[in-house]
Structures are given as C-alpha cells and as structure tokens.
XYZ file of C-alpha atoms in Angstrom:
321
model
C -30.400 -35.078 63.262
C -28.110 -34.840 60.610
C -31.709 -36.769 58.812
C -33.150 -33.029 58.316
C -31.650 -30.963 56.105
C -32.455 -28.147 53.718
C -33.741 -29.826 50.728
C -31.166 -29.334 47.881
C -33.501 -31.122 44.944
C -37.845 -30.769 44.559
C -39.628 -32.110 41.486
C -36.547 -32.884 39.763
C -35.176 -29.328 40.108
C -32.393 -27.847 42.146
C -33.942 -25.766 44.719
C -33.063 -22.242 44.576
C -33.394 -19.276 47.389
C -35.150 -16.223 46.427
C -33.075 -13.817 47.513
C -35.259 -11.504 49.854
C -32.807 -8.436 49.995
C -33.025 -7.847 46.267
C -35.877 -6.572 44.878
C -34.681 -5.876 41.480
C -37.035 -6.017 38.585
C -39.031 -9.072 37.217
C -36.532 -11.472 35.581
C -33.311 -9.756 37.241
C -30.379 -11.772 38.311
C -32.111 -14.931 38.394
C -32.843 -17.871 36.305
C -36.113 -18.651 34.452
C -39.288 -18.460 36.847
C -39.870 -22.466 35.753
C -36.376 -23.780 35.527
C -36.069 -24.045 39.612
C -37.555 -24.678 42.564
C -37.569 -21.607 44.897
C -36.935 -21.450 48.447
C -39.096 -18.611 50.057
C -37.928 -17.685 53.276
C -37.585 -15.257 56.143
C -34.532 -13.654 57.092
C -32.853 -15.899 59.748
C -32.800 -14.017 62.846
C -29.948 -11.281 62.897
C -29.458 -12.042 59.159
C -31.199 -9.718 57.546
C -34.461 -6.949 57.593
C -37.507 -8.007 59.628
C -39.970 -9.398 57.033
C -42.941 -11.434 57.075
C -43.450 -14.018 54.701
C -45.781 -12.535 53.005
C -43.643 -9.947 52.226
C -40.946 -11.647 51.011
C -43.683 -13.756 48.657
C -44.873 -10.277 47.598
C -41.227 -9.600 46.640
C -40.780 -12.990 44.802
C -44.366 -11.952 43.008
C -42.962 -8.867 41.652
C -39.691 -10.058 40.678
C -40.568 -13.836 39.306
C -43.260 -14.553 36.671
C -45.584 -16.455 39.112
C -47.534 -17.578 36.001
C -44.358 -20.618 35.223
C -43.452 -21.461 38.883
C -43.295 -25.079 38.962
C -41.963 -25.263 42.535
C -42.588 -23.601 45.383
C -40.204 -25.088 48.711
C -41.496 -22.695 52.132
C -38.454 -22.262 54.508
C -38.579 -20.913 57.215
C -41.944 -18.087 57.843
C -40.967 -16.708 61.354
C -38.643 -15.910 63.866
C -41.750 -16.861 66.553
C -41.271 -20.534 67.412
C -45.236 -20.808 68.538
C -46.046 -19.418 65.080
C -48.293 -21.591 62.719
C -47.696 -20.890 59.274
C -51.661 -20.152 58.432
C -50.972 -16.658 57.141
C -48.496 -18.586 54.533
C -51.174 -20.864 53.678
C -53.912 -18.024 53.068
C -51.241 -16.274 50.965
C -50.461 -18.842 48.924
C -54.111 -20.016 48.260
C -54.748 -16.298 47.670
C -52.246 -16.440 44.690
C -53.468 -19.775 42.848
C -55.206 -17.975 40.228
C -51.165 -16.645 39.674
C -49.426 -20.066 40.155
C -51.257 -22.229 37.175
C -48.384 -24.055 36.759
C -47.307 -24.974 40.166
C -46.885 -28.700 40.380
C -44.935 -28.831 43.958
C -45.237 -27.436 47.137
C -43.225 -28.413 50.441
C -44.320 -26.367 53.721
C -41.436 -26.470 56.052
C -37.961 -27.028 54.849
C -36.589 -25.946 57.775
C -32.940 -27.134 59.451
C -31.932 -27.656 62.872
C -29.634 -24.756 63.118
C -33.078 -22.563 62.626
C -35.666 -24.871 64.860
C -35.265 -28.426 65.525
C -37.987 -30.628 63.969
C -40.009 -30.953 66.915
C -40.307 -27.262 67.481
C -41.685 -26.579 64.034
C -45.473 -25.575 64.489
C -47.576 -26.591 61.641
C -51.135 -25.799 60.830
C -53.994 -27.322 58.804
C -52.431 -28.295 55.724
C -54.704 -30.096 53.326
C -56.596 -27.041 51.824
C -53.053 -26.657 50.013
C -54.271 -30.122 48.331
C -57.970 -28.958 47.920
C -56.642 -25.542 46.744
C -53.794 -26.920 44.117
C -55.808 -30.055 42.351
C -52.930 -29.865 39.546
C -49.870 -30.536 42.390
C -47.952 -33.528 41.629
C -46.102 -33.514 44.850
C -46.524 -32.041 48.308
C -43.776 -32.184 51.497
C -44.176 -30.963 54.898
C -42.203 -31.234 57.789
C -43.187 -30.605 61.609
C -45.646 -32.427 63.527
C -46.974 -29.986 66.268
C -50.484 -29.180 65.644
C -50.253 -30.120 62.474
C -53.677 -30.663 60.930
C -55.250 -32.730 58.055
C -58.648 -33.750 56.643
C -59.179 -36.382 54.605
C -58.694 -35.379 51.150
C -59.835 -36.454 47.303
C -56.895 -35.620 44.924
C -56.394 -36.944 41.275
C -53.218 -35.646 40.762
C -50.842 -36.369 43.627
C -47.906 -38.347 42.879
C -46.191 -37.953 46.048
C -46.947 -36.954 49.947
C -43.849 -36.781 52.413
C -44.655 -35.868 55.769
C -41.439 -35.621 58.000
C -41.856 -35.354 61.505
C -40.460 -36.201 65.055
C -43.907 -36.851 66.145
C -47.095 -37.395 63.850
C -49.989 -37.191 65.429
C -52.594 -39.972 65.011
C -55.071 -37.892 63.569
C -52.731 -37.065 60.700
C -51.778 -40.522 60.532
C -56.040 -41.502 60.301
C -56.641 -38.643 57.872
C -53.596 -39.421 55.192
C -55.409 -42.883 55.239
C -59.093 -42.109 54.846
C -57.935 -39.998 51.686
C -58.155 -41.009 47.991
C -54.805 -40.878 46.247
C -55.661 -42.647 43.018
C -52.207 -41.168 41.467
C -50.059 -41.729 44.346
C -46.736 -43.448 43.641
C -44.807 -42.364 46.303
C -46.025 -41.784 50.155
C -43.208 -41.259 53.035
C -44.312 -40.786 56.569
C -41.963 -40.710 59.510
C -44.384 -41.386 62.454
C -41.756 -40.814 64.982
C -41.960 -41.300 68.610
C -44.389 -40.754 71.582
C -42.438 -38.345 73.270
C -42.684 -35.737 70.602
C -46.280 -36.338 69.967
C -46.673 -39.325 67.520
C -49.375 -41.249 69.367
C -50.463 -43.306 66.040
C -50.741 -47.056 66.710
C -50.800 -49.715 63.660
C -54.648 -50.241 63.668
C -54.468 -46.168 62.178
C -52.534 -47.460 58.892
C -54.422 -50.442 58.481
C -56.089 -48.698 55.319
C -52.624 -48.065 53.714
C -51.551 -51.467 54.369
C -54.746 -52.446 52.879
C -53.638 -50.361 49.621
C -57.435 -49.999 48.062
C -56.916 -46.233 47.892
C -54.183 -46.143 46.609
C -53.850 -48.365 43.543
C -50.747 -46.980 42.167
C -48.534 -46.817 45.251
C -44.906 -48.072 44.311
C -42.703 -46.360 47.335
C -43.831 -47.090 51.094
C -41.756 -45.202 53.845
C -43.240 -45.991 57.377
C -40.218 -45.161 59.097
C -38.836 -42.993 61.896
C -41.355 -44.883 64.203
C -41.087 -46.110 68.051
C -43.534 -48.903 66.977
C -41.548 -50.075 64.029
C -41.390 -53.894 64.750
C -45.584 -53.667 64.988
C -45.083 -52.152 61.305
C -42.529 -55.153 60.108
C -45.001 -57.800 61.485
C -47.910 -56.328 59.672
C -46.326 -55.952 56.445
C -45.838 -59.589 56.762
C -48.886 -59.734 55.145
C -50.229 -56.549 54.352
C -51.720 -56.424 50.758
C -50.022 -53.127 49.856
C -46.581 -54.704 49.526
C -47.388 -57.361 46.509
C -47.756 -53.853 44.392
C -44.454 -51.758 46.164
C -41.100 -51.818 44.220
C -39.519 -49.721 47.302
C -40.202 -50.591 50.856
C -38.520 -48.069 53.751
C -39.166 -49.306 57.613
C -35.832 -47.287 58.509
C -34.983 -45.195 60.845
C -37.263 -46.803 63.884
C -36.507 -49.026 66.383
C -36.302 -52.181 64.500
C -35.437 -55.156 66.798
C -34.841 -58.908 65.916
C -38.579 -59.430 66.586
C -39.627 -57.384 63.677
C -37.405 -58.028 61.132
C -38.023 -61.913 61.804
C -41.556 -61.645 61.517
C -41.496 -59.717 57.990
C -39.096 -62.050 56.558
C -40.704 -64.907 57.487
C -43.978 -63.472 55.888
C -44.339 -62.940 51.957
C -42.006 -63.257 49.192
C -39.779 -59.745 49.192
C -38.325 -61.041 45.989
C -40.045 -58.871 43.887
C -39.087 -55.340 45.431
C -36.007 -53.268 44.281
C -35.194 -52.044 47.617
C -35.837 -52.506 51.062
C -34.296 -50.313 53.314
C -33.921 -51.139 56.988
C -31.268 -48.752 57.941
C -30.374 -47.463 61.430
C -31.885 -49.976 63.066
C -31.030 -52.558 66.308
C -30.898 -56.177 64.495
C -28.575 -58.680 65.889
C -25.917 -59.816 62.901
C -27.218 -63.494 62.623
C -30.566 -61.810 61.754
C -28.938 -58.854 59.057
C -27.247 -62.070 57.397
C -30.727 -63.610 56.908
C -31.880 -60.689 54.860
C -28.919 -60.900 52.678
C -28.910 -64.019 52.376
C -32.859 -64.450 51.111
C -32.565 -61.295 49.116
C -29.374 -59.999 47.779
C -29.330 -63.444 45.511
C -32.724 -62.035 44.367
C -31.504 -59.089 43.664
C -32.931 -56.525 45.888
C -31.075 -54.002 47.098
C -30.910 -54.115 50.905
C -29.923 -51.509 53.130
C -29.448 -52.496 56.699
C -25.890 -51.840 57.817
C -26.484 -48.522 60.029
C -26.554 -50.033 63.592
C -28.288 -47.425 65.814
C -26.984 -47.032 69.537
C -28.808 -48.539 72.495
C -28.505 -46.514 75.586
C -28.193 -48.466 79.133
C -29.736 -46.698 82.401
C -31.334 -47.683 85.591
C -30.434 -51.689 84.527
C -32.510 -51.118 81.464
C -32.122 -50.780 77.802
C -33.393 -47.577 75.889
C -33.829 -47.762 71.931
C -34.849 -44.285 70.254
C -35.984 -43.295 66.443
C -33.477 -41.720 64.465
C -35.353 -38.528 64.223
C -37.049 -37.140 67.516
C -36.407 -33.944 68.894
C-alpha cells in the first residue's frame, strides 16, 4: 500500500494543509491563496475538534481569498467509513461562483493510516466537472459506490481515478465522455475482489481514441486483467499518439507482455511503465533489447511476488485493499 499516499504536489503546486484549528484573520500566517494547493480535511479521529468537512471549508472561506484559489485537495471528510462525500460535493458546487480561479480538484486524498483505499466511500463525482467547466485537472480516490455519468468537458487536461476496484459503469462512462483537451488519463482498474468488475470491452472507446484526440499519457493499470489490456494495446489506435504508456501494478505475465511486444511498434514512446509484474527474465530482456536502444525509458524491474497454496499460483494487483 506504499503506492497510496497523501499528495505532496498537485497542479504543479505544493500541497498545504489548511489548519482547521486556526481560524485567524483572512490571510494570517498562511501563504497566498494561489501559491499552494489547499488540502481541506476534517481532523483525524482523536486529534482535534469534532468538525464536519463543511465546517472546515467555512473556516477556509473565512480565512483564504477563495477568488484566488487555484487548486483544492479534499482529504478526510468523515470519521464514519460509510459516509459518502455528497455534502462535500454539494458544498463545493454551492461555492463555485466564489471559486472563479479553481483549475484543479482532487477528491479523496486519504492515506492508509486514515482509511484503506477499499474502505473509502465515494459518490457521484461527474457533477463537479459539470459545475466547474474551467477545471484542468481532476482526480478521485476510492471506488466504493463511485459513480460517474458521461460528460463533455472542453478544458480538462488530466483525469486520475485511483481505486482498488473500479466499477465497470464508471469505466464505461469515462470511455463515453468527450474530453477534447485531455492529455493525461490514469485509471486504476483494480480487482474483482474489491468491486473492479470491468472487462476489456469496456475500454474499447478509450483504446480507439476518437474522443481523446490530444491524449499523450495513458495508464490502464493495477488490473487483474492486465494481460488482456497489454494484448489489446498491440493493435489499439490510441497507442500511436501516446508518449507514455503505463501498464504497471497489475497481473501482467509473459503472455500479455509478449503479445504487446509482438504488436505495433512502441519505439515512438518516451516511457513504457511495466513495473510490478510477473515477467520472466527472458521476456524482460526482450523489452530491453527492443526499446532501450531506441531511447525509450523502460520501467519493468519491480517484480511482484507470487503466492502458492493448495498447489495453485495466486497473483494479486499492487493495490487492492
């Protein structure tokens, strides 16, 4: 679970925790409103006053000039693991006229010491994209009860969804959305053990690329069907326009890797990330021989651990629970 941590930077800005115990006066003891990405969280259990996220945001609005805020990171919003962020989303949407400079929003910057990623309850998040048409970066962590409706967003450049199990309906809705400016797409598809019930067919519109004309970075990772994804990439039209391809963190074996290497050329890529994998050394070497000489930065050295019981081999994605 070392891959799931609090964000340190977001939208090119250092993440700064808003001090919920410091009401202060507007701007007191704090950086300029546009100088950092503001993480707004409730106090972790036993470490501060019992405040709802909406109360912390109200203090934030009374202390920081909302009109200048460029990036907001929503951290812990409840001490109740069954609580969805519906009120958080409502609060942000209600304040949208006060946030004309907001360009980046991340919902669910929650670390394992607070909740495991599989415990995070999410909600319907696409209204945030509809309500903030100027957003350029959007991210969400947690797949439980996560919902997404197809949207058209003209400005979004980066979309990141981190889960231990991404519902198929969300995958299909993202694939059906129109993102003409999107350059960076990262989906942690997860495992069926934690609600990741998508299939390779759900990714078909993404692999086709017609709704993603500017996409340059594609990460379809942390998947228990990574072999199928790798095999599909061998002929996927989207690959030709990419600069970086990330198939890491999932159950990638020699079968999928060999299919990927036997398909369309990958030498135009700047980076190919296959870290955390179940590849044999001969297959790893084939990738090195084929790509490193062409100047591709290759990540494939992190080997995942197989487990054997009942005379069967069991393999797991990097981030499940």
